[in-house]
Short mmCIF file of C-alpha atoms (C1' of nucleotides) in Angstrom, two decimals:
data_model
loop_
_atom_site.label_atom_id
_atom_site.label_comp_id
_atom_site.label_asym_id
_atom_site.label_seq_id
_atom_site.Cartn_x
_atom_site.Cartn_y
_atom_site.Cartn_z
CA MET A 29 58.37 -37.20 196.54
CA LYS A 30 57.59 -34.15 198.62
CA SER A 31 55.37 -35.81 201.22
CA GLN A 32 57.78 -38.07 202.95
CA ALA A 33 58.32 -39.17 206.51
CA VAL A 34 61.58 -37.99 208.08
CA LYS A 35 64.56 -40.26 207.39
CA GLY A 36 64.61 -43.15 209.79
CA THR A 37 60.95 -42.80 210.82
CA HIS A 38 58.03 -44.92 209.73
CA ASP A 39 54.25 -44.90 209.67
CA ILE A 40 52.72 -47.95 211.27
CA LEU A 41 49.81 -48.63 208.92
CA PRO A 42 46.48 -50.30 209.75
CA ALA A 43 47.60 -53.53 208.09
CA GLN A 44 50.65 -53.70 210.38
CA VAL A 45 48.95 -52.81 213.64
CA PRO A 46 47.68 -56.32 214.46
CA ALA A 47 51.28 -57.55 214.71
CA TRP A 48 52.17 -54.69 217.04
CA ARG A 49 49.17 -55.45 219.19
CA LEU A 50 50.15 -59.11 219.32
CA VAL A 51 53.60 -58.18 220.65
CA GLU A 52 52.18 -55.72 223.12
CA SER A 53 49.52 -58.09 224.46
CA LYS A 54 51.87 -61.06 224.85
CA VAL A 55 54.51 -58.97 226.55
CA ARG A 56 52.00 -57.30 228.84
CA GLU A 57 50.58 -60.66 229.86
CA THR A 58 54.01 -62.19 230.45
CA LEU A 59 55.38 -59.31 232.51
CA GLU A 60 52.27 -58.40 234.48
CA ARG A 61 51.69 -62.02 235.54
CA ALA A 62 55.15 -61.75 237.11
CA GLY A 63 54.15 -58.64 239.04
CA ALA A 64 55.34 -55.85 236.77
CA GLY A 65 53.43 -52.57 236.66
CA GLU A 66 53.30 -50.52 233.49
CA ILE A 67 54.85 -47.06 233.65
CA ARG A 68 54.54 -44.43 230.94
CA PRO A 69 57.20 -41.78 231.39
CA PRO A 70 57.41 -38.71 229.15
CA VAL A 71 59.05 -38.94 225.75
CA PHE A 72 61.53 -36.18 226.63
CA GLU A 73 63.51 -35.39 229.76
CA HIS A 74 66.17 -32.96 230.89
CA THR A 75 69.26 -33.71 228.83
CA GLU A 76 71.21 -34.16 232.02
CA THR A 77 69.04 -37.15 232.98
CA PHE A 78 70.32 -39.08 229.98
CA VAL A 79 73.92 -37.87 230.11
CA LYS A 80 74.34 -38.70 233.79
CA THR A 81 72.81 -42.15 233.33
CA ALA A 82 74.51 -43.24 230.12
CA GLY A 83 77.88 -41.79 231.04
CA GLU A 84 80.09 -39.27 229.27
CA SER A 85 81.99 -41.98 227.40
CA SER A 86 78.92 -43.72 225.98
CA ASP A 87 78.24 -43.58 222.27
CA LEU A 88 74.97 -41.80 222.92
CA VAL A 89 76.95 -38.85 224.19
CA VAL A 90 80.26 -39.18 222.38
CA GLN A 91 78.76 -39.76 218.93
CA LYS A 92 76.06 -37.14 219.50
CA GLU A 93 73.33 -39.70 218.91
CA MET A 94 70.76 -37.86 220.98
CA TYR A 95 68.06 -35.52 219.69
CA THR A 96 68.66 -32.55 221.94
CA PHE A 97 66.93 -29.19 221.72
CA GLU A 98 66.31 -26.10 223.77
CA ASP A 99 62.76 -25.15 224.75
CA ARG A 100 61.42 -21.63 225.20
CA GLY A 101 62.50 -21.59 228.81
CA GLU A 102 66.07 -22.24 227.64
CA ARG A 103 66.04 -25.72 229.18
CA SER A 104 68.10 -28.32 227.35
CA LEU A 105 65.78 -31.22 226.65
CA THR A 106 66.35 -34.55 224.89
CA LEU A 107 64.05 -37.07 223.23
CA ARG A 108 64.64 -40.32 225.08
CA PRO A 109 67.28 -42.54 223.41
CA GLU A 110 66.42 -45.32 225.90
CA PHE A 111 63.92 -45.92 228.68
CA THR A 112 66.09 -46.66 231.70
CA PRO A 113 66.96 -43.05 232.69
CA GLY A 114 63.29 -42.04 232.69
CA PHE A 115 62.37 -45.08 234.77
CA MET A 116 65.14 -44.25 237.26
CA ARG A 117 64.15 -40.61 237.46
CA ALA A 118 60.52 -41.56 238.07
CA PHE A 119 61.52 -44.16 240.67
CA ILE A 120 63.43 -41.54 242.61
CA GLN A 121 60.94 -38.71 242.10
CA HIS A 122 57.97 -40.75 243.34
CA GLY A 123 59.77 -42.45 246.21
CA MET A 124 59.14 -45.91 244.81
CA HIS A 125 61.77 -47.42 247.13
CA THR A 126 58.98 -47.43 249.74
CA LEU A 127 56.91 -49.83 247.63
CA PRO A 128 57.13 -53.56 248.37
CA SER A 129 60.56 -54.65 247.17
CA PRO A 130 61.56 -55.56 244.54
CA VAL A 131 59.69 -53.12 242.30
CA ARG A 132 59.09 -54.43 238.78
CA LEU A 133 58.33 -51.87 236.06
CA TRP A 134 57.75 -52.18 232.35
CA GLY A 135 56.98 -49.79 229.53
CA MET A 136 56.73 -49.55 225.77
CA GLY A 137 56.99 -46.70 223.32
CA PRO A 138 59.12 -44.75 220.86
CA VAL A 139 62.77 -43.92 221.45
CA PHE A 140 65.00 -41.70 219.32
CA ARG A 141 68.59 -41.94 218.16
CA ALA A 142 70.32 -39.84 215.50
CA GLU A 143 72.12 -42.76 213.86
CA ASN A 144 72.44 -43.68 210.23
CA VAL A 145 69.77 -46.12 209.15
CA GLN A 146 70.01 -49.72 207.96
CA ARG A 147 68.01 -52.89 208.44
CA GLY A 148 66.89 -53.05 212.05
CA ARG A 149 68.14 -49.56 212.85
CA PHE A 150 66.00 -46.45 212.74
CA ARG A 151 65.93 -42.96 214.16
CA GLN A 152 62.56 -43.37 215.77
CA PHE A 153 62.01 -46.93 216.88
CA HIS A 154 60.17 -48.67 219.67
CA GLN A 155 61.33 -50.52 222.71
CA VAL A 156 59.78 -52.67 225.37
CA ASN A 157 61.65 -51.99 228.60
CA TYR A 158 61.65 -53.93 231.85
CA GLU A 159 63.43 -53.09 235.10
CA VAL A 160 63.56 -54.61 238.58
CA LEU A 161 64.63 -52.31 241.40
CA GLY A 162 65.56 -53.20 244.93
CA SER A 163 67.21 -56.61 244.82
CA ASP A 164 70.75 -57.71 244.03
CA ALA A 165 69.94 -61.42 244.33
CA PRO A 166 71.15 -63.70 241.53
CA LEU A 167 67.65 -65.19 241.54
CA ILE A 168 66.34 -61.85 240.29
CA ASP A 169 68.92 -61.78 237.49
CA ALA A 170 67.77 -65.21 236.38
CA GLU A 171 64.09 -64.31 236.70
CA THR A 172 64.65 -61.17 234.63
CA ILE A 173 66.40 -63.07 231.85
CA ALA A 174 63.77 -65.81 231.98
CA LEU A 175 60.98 -63.25 231.59
CA LEU A 176 62.74 -61.81 228.54
CA TYR A 177 63.05 -65.28 227.07
CA ASP A 178 59.42 -66.08 227.91
CA ALA A 179 58.14 -62.83 226.41
CA LEU A 180 60.02 -63.38 223.15
CA THR A 181 58.89 -66.98 223.01
CA ALA A 182 55.30 -65.93 223.72
CA VAL A 183 55.21 -63.74 220.62
CA GLY A 184 56.19 -66.81 218.62
CA LEU A 185 59.95 -66.51 218.10
CA ARG A 186 62.14 -69.58 217.83
CA ASN A 187 65.86 -70.13 217.53
CA LEU A 188 66.76 -67.40 219.95
CA THR A 189 70.31 -67.18 221.22
CA VAL A 190 70.75 -65.95 224.77
CA LYS A 191 74.26 -64.69 225.43
CA LEU A 192 75.29 -64.32 229.03
CA GLY A 193 78.32 -62.61 230.51
CA SER A 194 79.48 -60.53 233.41
CA VAL A 195 81.25 -57.20 233.38
CA GLY A 196 82.10 -57.64 237.05
CA ASP A 197 82.02 -55.12 239.87
CA PRO A 198 83.45 -51.62 239.43
CA GLU A 199 86.77 -52.67 240.98
CA ASP A 200 86.94 -55.66 238.65
CA ARG A 201 86.33 -53.43 235.67
CA ALA A 202 88.96 -51.00 236.90
CA ALA A 203 91.44 -53.83 237.29
CA TYR A 204 90.63 -55.13 233.84
CA ASN A 205 90.89 -51.70 232.26
CA ASP A 206 94.26 -51.22 233.98
CA TYR A 207 95.35 -54.56 232.61
CA LEU A 208 94.29 -53.64 229.07
CA ARG A 209 96.10 -50.32 229.30
CA ARG A 210 99.24 -52.04 230.59
CA GLU A 211 99.18 -54.56 227.78
CA LEU A 212 98.15 -52.32 224.90
CA GLU A 213 99.63 -48.90 225.55
CA PRO A 214 103.15 -49.96 224.55
CA GLN A 215 101.80 -50.97 221.14
CA ALA A 216 99.03 -48.37 220.90
CA GLY A 217 100.51 -47.06 217.68
CA ARG A 218 99.50 -50.26 215.94
CA LEU A 219 95.84 -49.83 216.88
CA THR A 220 93.28 -48.05 214.72
CA GLU A 221 92.34 -44.53 215.68
CA THR A 222 88.99 -45.48 217.19
CA SER A 223 90.61 -48.20 219.23
CA GLN A 224 93.20 -45.75 220.55
CA GLU A 225 90.30 -43.50 221.54
CA ARG A 226 88.69 -46.39 223.38
CA LEU A 227 91.92 -47.26 225.08
CA ARG A 228 91.83 -43.81 226.63
CA LEU A 229 88.11 -43.60 227.46
CA ASN A 230 86.85 -47.12 228.09
CA PRO A 231 89.43 -49.80 227.28
CA MET A 232 86.97 -52.65 227.80
CA ARG A 233 85.15 -51.72 224.65
CA LEU A 234 88.25 -52.57 222.66
CA LEU A 235 86.93 -56.12 222.73
CA ASP A 236 84.31 -55.01 220.20
CA ALA A 237 86.99 -54.03 217.68
CA LYS A 238 86.36 -55.56 214.25
CA ASP A 239 89.57 -54.46 212.58
CA PRO A 240 91.67 -57.58 211.92
CA GLY A 241 94.84 -55.86 213.08
CA ASP A 242 93.22 -54.81 216.33
CA GLN A 243 91.78 -58.27 216.84
CA GLU A 244 95.22 -59.73 216.37
CA LEU A 245 96.53 -57.63 219.23
CA ILE A 246 93.54 -58.31 221.45
CA ARG A 247 93.16 -62.04 220.91
CA PRO A 248 95.90 -63.24 223.26
CA LEU A 249 94.69 -61.02 226.10
CA LYS A 250 92.60 -62.14 229.05
CA ARG A 251 88.84 -61.55 229.06
CA PRO A 252 86.74 -59.64 231.60
CA LEU A 253 85.54 -62.94 233.07
CA ASP A 254 89.13 -63.70 234.09
CA PHE A 255 89.12 -60.61 236.26
CA LEU A 256 85.92 -61.22 238.20
CA GLY A 257 86.39 -60.83 241.94
CA GLU A 258 84.93 -63.47 244.22
CA PRO A 259 81.56 -61.70 244.82
CA ALA A 260 80.93 -61.15 241.10
CA ARG A 261 82.15 -64.63 240.21
CA SER A 262 79.87 -66.46 242.62
CA HIS A 263 76.97 -64.20 241.60
CA PHE A 264 77.58 -65.11 237.96
CA GLU A 265 77.71 -68.81 238.74
CA GLU A 266 74.49 -68.70 240.71
CA VAL A 267 72.67 -66.97 237.84
CA GLN A 268 73.81 -69.76 235.53
CA GLN A 269 72.62 -72.32 238.03
CA TRP A 270 69.09 -70.91 238.11
CA LEU A 271 68.86 -70.59 234.34
CA GLY A 272 70.01 -74.17 233.98
CA ASP A 273 67.42 -75.33 236.50
CA TRP A 274 64.70 -73.61 234.48
CA ASN A 275 65.90 -74.92 231.12
CA ILE A 276 66.58 -71.48 229.67
CA PRO A 277 69.08 -72.13 226.87
CA PHE A 278 72.04 -69.76 227.08
CA GLU A 279 75.66 -69.56 226.11
CA ILE A 280 78.48 -67.82 227.90
CA ASP A 281 79.92 -64.96 225.88
CA PRO A 282 83.23 -64.14 227.55
CA ALA A 283 83.60 -60.91 225.56
CA ILE A 284 80.16 -59.47 226.23
CA VAL A 285 80.49 -55.76 226.77
CA ARG A 286 77.91 -53.09 227.27
CA GLY A 287 77.94 -49.76 225.48
CA LEU A 288 76.48 -47.93 228.43
CA ASP A 289 78.66 -47.17 231.42
CA TYR A 290 76.25 -48.05 234.18
CA TYR A 291 76.30 -51.84 233.95
CA ARG A 292 77.62 -54.07 236.76
CA ARG A 293 77.98 -57.83 236.96
CA THR A 294 75.37 -59.62 234.82
CA ALA A 295 75.12 -58.59 231.18
CA PHE A 296 73.14 -60.38 228.48
CA GLU A 297 71.86 -60.13 224.94
CA VAL A 298 69.34 -62.07 222.87
CA HIS A 299 70.07 -62.53 219.19
CA HIS A 300 68.16 -63.82 216.19
CA GLY A 301 69.93 -65.09 213.10
CA GLY A 302 67.55 -64.03 210.34
CA ILE A 303 67.34 -60.25 210.55
CA GLY A 304 70.58 -58.96 209.05
CA ALA A 305 73.61 -57.47 210.66
CA GLN A 306 71.70 -55.92 213.56
CA SER A 307 70.94 -59.30 215.06
CA ALA A 308 70.48 -58.22 218.67
CA LEU A 309 66.83 -58.24 219.61
CA SER A 310 67.54 -57.29 223.17
CA GLY A 311 70.24 -56.29 225.58
CA GLY A 312 70.36 -55.71 229.28
CA GLY A 313 72.15 -56.11 232.53
CA ARG A 314 72.55 -55.22 236.16
CA TYR A 315 73.21 -51.67 237.30
CA ASP A 316 73.51 -51.62 241.10
CA GLY A 317 74.60 -48.17 242.16
CA LEU A 318 73.01 -46.26 239.31
CA ILE A 319 70.10 -44.91 241.32
CA GLU A 320 72.42 -43.81 244.08
CA SER A 321 74.64 -42.00 241.60
CA LEU A 322 71.56 -40.16 240.34
CA GLY A 323 70.84 -38.89 243.85
CA GLY A 324 68.37 -41.57 244.93
CA PRO A 325 68.49 -44.11 247.74
CA LYS A 326 70.98 -46.98 247.48
CA THR A 327 69.03 -49.39 245.29
CA ALA A 328 70.10 -52.36 243.21
CA GLY A 329 68.68 -52.72 239.73
CA ILE A 330 68.60 -54.91 236.65
CA GLY A 331 66.72 -54.61 233.38
CA TRP A 332 66.52 -55.07 229.66
CA ALA A 333 65.04 -53.57 226.54
CA PHE A 334 64.11 -55.14 223.25
CA GLY A 335 63.57 -53.45 219.91
CA VAL A 336 60.00 -53.95 218.74
CA GLU A 337 60.81 -53.45 215.04
CA ARG A 338 63.55 -56.08 215.23
CA VAL A 339 61.23 -58.49 216.98
CA LEU A 340 58.59 -57.92 214.29
CA ASP A 341 61.25 -58.50 211.62
CA ALA A 342 62.23 -61.76 213.32
CA MET A 343 58.58 -62.78 213.62
CA ALA A 344 58.13 -62.30 209.87
CA VAL A 345 61.27 -64.36 209.21
CA ASP A 346 60.02 -67.11 211.54
CA GLY A 347 56.59 -67.08 209.89
CA VAL A 348 54.69 -66.19 213.03
CA GLU A 349 50.98 -65.96 212.30
CA VAL A 350 49.36 -62.68 213.17
CA PRO A 351 45.62 -62.36 213.78
CA ALA A 352 43.76 -60.86 210.82
CA PRO A 353 42.35 -57.36 211.14
CA THR A 354 38.75 -57.37 212.33
CA VAL A 355 36.10 -57.43 209.63
CA PRO A 356 32.47 -56.31 209.91
CA ASP A 357 29.83 -58.80 210.99
CA VAL A 358 27.42 -57.36 208.47
CA PHE A 359 27.52 -54.93 205.56
CA LEU A 360 24.32 -52.99 204.81
CA VAL A 361 23.52 -52.04 201.21
CA PRO A 362 21.05 -49.23 200.45
CA LEU A 363 19.37 -49.73 197.06
CA ASP A 364 17.76 -46.28 196.91
CA GLU A 365 18.09 -42.84 198.47
CA THR A 366 15.60 -43.50 201.25
CA ALA A 367 17.50 -46.62 202.20
CA VAL A 368 20.72 -44.66 202.65
CA ALA A 369 19.19 -42.95 205.68
CA GLU A 370 17.63 -46.20 206.88
CA VAL A 371 20.82 -48.27 206.83
CA ALA A 372 22.83 -45.48 208.45
CA ALA A 373 20.35 -45.38 211.33
CA ALA A 374 20.22 -49.18 211.55
CA ALA A 375 24.03 -49.36 211.60
CA ARG A 376 24.20 -47.03 214.60
CA LEU A 377 21.79 -49.22 216.56
CA LEU A 378 23.41 -52.53 215.56
CA ARG A 379 26.86 -51.26 216.53
CA SER A 380 26.04 -51.58 220.21
CA ASP A 381 26.44 -55.33 219.59
CA LEU A 382 28.06 -55.87 216.20
CA SER A 383 30.67 -54.49 213.83
CA VAL A 384 28.67 -52.91 211.03
CA GLN A 385 29.59 -51.11 207.82
CA HIS A 386 27.45 -49.87 204.95
CA SER A 387 27.64 -48.22 201.55
CA VAL A 388 27.23 -44.49 201.96
CA ILE A 389 25.56 -43.92 198.59
CA LYS A 390 22.81 -45.91 196.90
CA ARG A 391 24.09 -48.94 195.07
CA ASN A 392 22.64 -51.38 192.61
CA PRO A 393 22.59 -54.91 194.04
CA GLY A 394 25.61 -56.12 192.12
CA ARG A 395 27.74 -53.21 193.13
CA GLY A 396 26.44 -53.40 196.69
CA MET A 397 27.41 -57.06 196.95
CA LYS A 398 30.84 -56.17 195.70
CA ASP A 399 31.19 -53.50 198.40
CA ALA A 400 30.10 -56.05 200.98
CA ASP A 401 32.48 -58.70 199.68
CA ARG A 402 35.44 -56.36 199.76
CA SER A 403 34.73 -55.25 203.29
CA GLY A 404 35.33 -58.84 204.34
CA ALA A 405 31.92 -59.01 206.03
CA ARG A 406 30.28 -62.36 206.70
CA PHE A 407 26.79 -61.12 205.82
CA ALA A 408 25.38 -58.57 203.38
CA ALA A 409 21.95 -57.07 204.05
CA LEU A 410 20.08 -55.36 201.21
CA ARG A 411 17.46 -52.66 201.70
CA GLY A 412 15.30 -51.25 198.89
CA ASP A 413 11.67 -50.47 198.14
CA ARG A 414 10.58 -54.12 198.32
CA GLU A 415 12.11 -54.57 201.76
CA ARG A 416 10.69 -51.27 202.96
CA GLU A 417 7.18 -52.42 202.07
CA LEU A 418 7.66 -55.65 204.02
CA GLY A 419 9.74 -54.14 206.86
CA THR A 420 12.62 -56.52 206.16
CA TYR A 421 16.25 -56.85 205.05
CA GLU A 422 17.40 -59.33 202.43
CA VAL A 423 20.29 -61.02 204.27
CA LYS A 424 22.86 -63.01 202.32
CA ASP A 425 25.50 -65.24 203.86
CA LEU A 426 28.55 -64.39 201.78
CA ILE A 427 30.28 -67.67 202.55
CA SER A 428 27.47 -70.14 201.79
CA GLY A 429 25.68 -67.88 199.32
CA SER A 430 22.30 -68.63 200.90
CA GLN A 431 19.85 -65.79 201.39
CA GLU A 432 16.81 -65.08 203.56
CA SER A 433 14.32 -62.31 204.09
CA VAL A 434 14.61 -61.16 207.74
CA PRO A 435 12.21 -58.78 209.53
CA GLU A 436 14.13 -55.65 210.51
CA THR A 437 13.15 -56.09 214.16
CA GLN A 438 14.84 -59.50 214.22
CA LEU A 439 17.98 -58.55 212.29
CA LEU A 440 20.27 -58.37 215.32
CA GLN A 441 19.09 -61.70 216.71
CA TYR A 442 19.34 -63.35 213.29
CA LEU A 443 22.94 -62.22 212.81
CA GLN A 444 24.04 -63.10 216.33
CA GLU A 445 22.66 -66.62 216.02
CA ARG A 446 24.56 -67.23 212.80
CA GLU A 447 27.81 -65.31 213.01
CA ASP A 448 29.82 -68.17 214.50
CA ARG A 449 28.57 -70.86 212.16
"C1'" G B 6 80.28 -39.84 209.27
"C1'" U B 7 82.21 -43.69 205.38
"C1'" G B 8 81.35 -47.42 201.38
"C1'" G B 9 78.28 -50.06 197.75
"C1'" G B 10 73.38 -50.94 195.29
"C1'" U B 11 68.83 -48.58 193.67
"C1'" G B 12 65.51 -44.19 192.17
"C1'" U B 13 60.18 -44.81 185.75
"C1'" A B 14 52.07 -44.91 187.77
"C1'" G B 15 49.44 -46.15 194.57
"C1'" C B 16 52.58 -51.20 194.51
"C1'" U B 17 56.13 -54.69 191.79
"C1'" C B 18 58.92 -53.73 187.69
"C1'" A B 19 60.09 -53.55 181.97
"C1'" G B 20 62.00 -49.87 178.67
"C1'" U B 21 68.60 -47.45 178.87
"C1'" C B 22 74.79 -49.02 172.47
"C1'" G B 23 70.15 -41.38 172.68
"C1'" G B 24 65.23 -41.12 168.11
"C1'" U B 25 57.41 -40.51 167.22
"C1'" U B 26 52.40 -39.51 171.83
"C1'" A B 27 56.82 -43.74 178.11
"C1'" G B 28 54.71 -49.45 178.93
"C1'" A B 29 53.04 -54.15 181.62
"C1'" G B 30 50.96 -56.76 185.82
"C1'" C B 31 48.50 -55.78 190.35
"C1'" A B 32 45.42 -51.95 192.63
"C1'" C B 33 41.62 -48.03 191.60
"C1'" C B 34 37.02 -46.10 188.73
"C1'" U B 35 33.08 -47.25 184.97
"C1'" G B 36 30.29 -50.56 182.00
"C1'" A B 37 28.58 -55.56 180.30
"C1'" U B 38 24.67 -56.45 184.87
"C1'" U B 39 17.68 -51.37 186.05
"C1'" G B 40 17.46 -56.69 192.38
"C1'" U B 41 22.62 -60.04 193.73
"C1'" G B 42 29.60 -60.56 195.36
"C1'" G B 43 34.23 -63.46 194.23
"C1'" U B 44 35.49 -65.23 187.91
"C1'" U B 45 35.51 -63.11 183.00
"C1'" C B 46 35.38 -59.32 179.19
"C1'" A B 47 35.53 -54.11 177.55
"C1'" G B 48 36.73 -49.18 178.62
"C1'" G B 49 38.87 -45.26 181.79
"C1'" G B 50 41.77 -42.20 185.34
"C1'" G B 51 46.61 -41.86 187.18
"C1'" G B 52 53.65 -40.16 185.28
"C1'" U B 53 57.39 -32.82 186.03
"C1'" C B 54 60.94 -41.00 184.25
"C1'" G B 55 63.81 -38.31 192.33
"C1'" U B 56 65.71 -33.02 191.71
"C1'" G B 57 69.02 -29.34 189.41
"C1'" G B 58 72.46 -28.41 185.71
"C1'" G B 59 75.30 -29.95 181.27
"C1'" U B 60 76.24 -32.43 176.23
"C1'" U B 61 73.05 -32.95 171.72
"C1'" C B 62 69.00 -31.42 166.14
"C1'" A B 63 66.97 -34.87 169.91
"C1'" A B 64 67.86 -37.27 176.88
"C1'" A B 65 63.92 -41.83 181.13
"C1'" U B 66 68.50 -43.33 178.32
"C1'" C B 67 75.08 -40.04 178.21
"C1'" C B 68 77.99 -36.62 181.91
"C1'" C B 69 78.22 -33.76 186.68
"C1'" A B 70 76.06 -32.45 191.18
"C1'" U B 71 72.44 -33.16 194.75
"C1'" C B 72 68.55 -35.56 197.48
"C1'" A B 73 66.06 -39.93 198.86
"C1'" U B 74 66.04 -45.09 199.73
"C1'" C B 75 68.16 -50.06 200.76
"C1'" C B 76 72.32 -52.77 202.58
"C1'" A B 77 76.96 -52.70 205.13
"C1'" C B 78 80.87 -50.44 208.43
"C1'" C B 79 80.58 -48.31 213.49
"C1'" C B 80 77.43 -49.13 217.54
"C1'" C B 81 73.70 -51.29 219.45
"C1'" A B 82 67.37 -52.45 220.48
#
RNA sequence: GUGGGUGUAGCUCAGUCGGUUAGAGCACCUGAUUGUGGUUCAGGGGGUCGUGGGUUCAAAUCCCAUCAUCCACCCCA
């Protein structure tokens, strides 16, 4: 029990990699056909980059969910708990506002959060992240949500639930927070401790409260959607219009709230019912003003992230078929010591065109066939003293069981002609 | 951080009112098979029973602590 990966981290083993590649290839195809460029920011950034982006009242900061450390130069650095801050920093640093607008960026990789683990929640996990910078048009909101839906559908998921809401503009949120404080402060003593904390820091998040007593107090209150100003309201309606036009199934979630402070207007999540309590595959929203607050040019933005492990979990639940790992085209079996050198040399040459494995010690024919069978190869090719005399390989088709003597100079051609049959 | 479940072979697990040398299936290695795979048969390797302490003539089994793991709360990806 000594050799053990750190709590909340996992090895992705060879048998699992094909599923990861399937997700990555489908997502890449979906997003890049829509004009997204892949960006690969560093895994760690200055701590400040994350704190300024997420906000002081976010759980990432408040609950100390970030892996923060000091390097030898006494800089405070943090392993990324999400992609968006790194994308924003890179956008500003490289002057991407001069690129044709809007700029669409996507990325994939590990992120780190110091949370307690459960199904669908890990300390190192992986996200696919997508952001569009430079447009505040409702059309872009709808396009962004549609691409998320298309990407998840492309990997084979069904029965997805898209939840759509709006957190309004900053002044709407301020008005709503004021309203919540007005309504709840007189009876704050009846709220749980965490809810009282939220009432002080970010009242809107009270809507997430699960405590029955808290819910009782909150239920009669108005929702954020009731406080949308005219600009946010018409924006929200137009997004719905587009999604309806494109047949993207969605439902309005009047209580949708984001844990991160930077969201404005459109907010959305995609859920899947079969993967336990952590049912959110993805979350995202609009964040106009974020780049400006980070010292960049005034730039609108919207984006989302999905958790790769959760998507893989959902794929398994939905029975999505994953391509099998590649198997060798041919497996060479040396029947004596001399043949060991011969098949090793032959394998090197054949590998310019085929996938080739071989036994690395001499084998008797029965054992050699067993090696070949277990490699998953289509063909086994035996080499011993008889073959050496004739300059041939004894090639057996492991599916049909038929066998032929093939001159070594024609081995490649022989295999290529038959591998698809 | 809190709560509950579970820790016995690489994997899935049995064994637990305390009692000889701790078991099975799968996987792995060897042989039956000195030129032919999948099936079958025979044999073999592999365990500090998570860890530490306690009770006892005797502990995988009972008690305490601790760690890990799974699920859930919280929050979200």
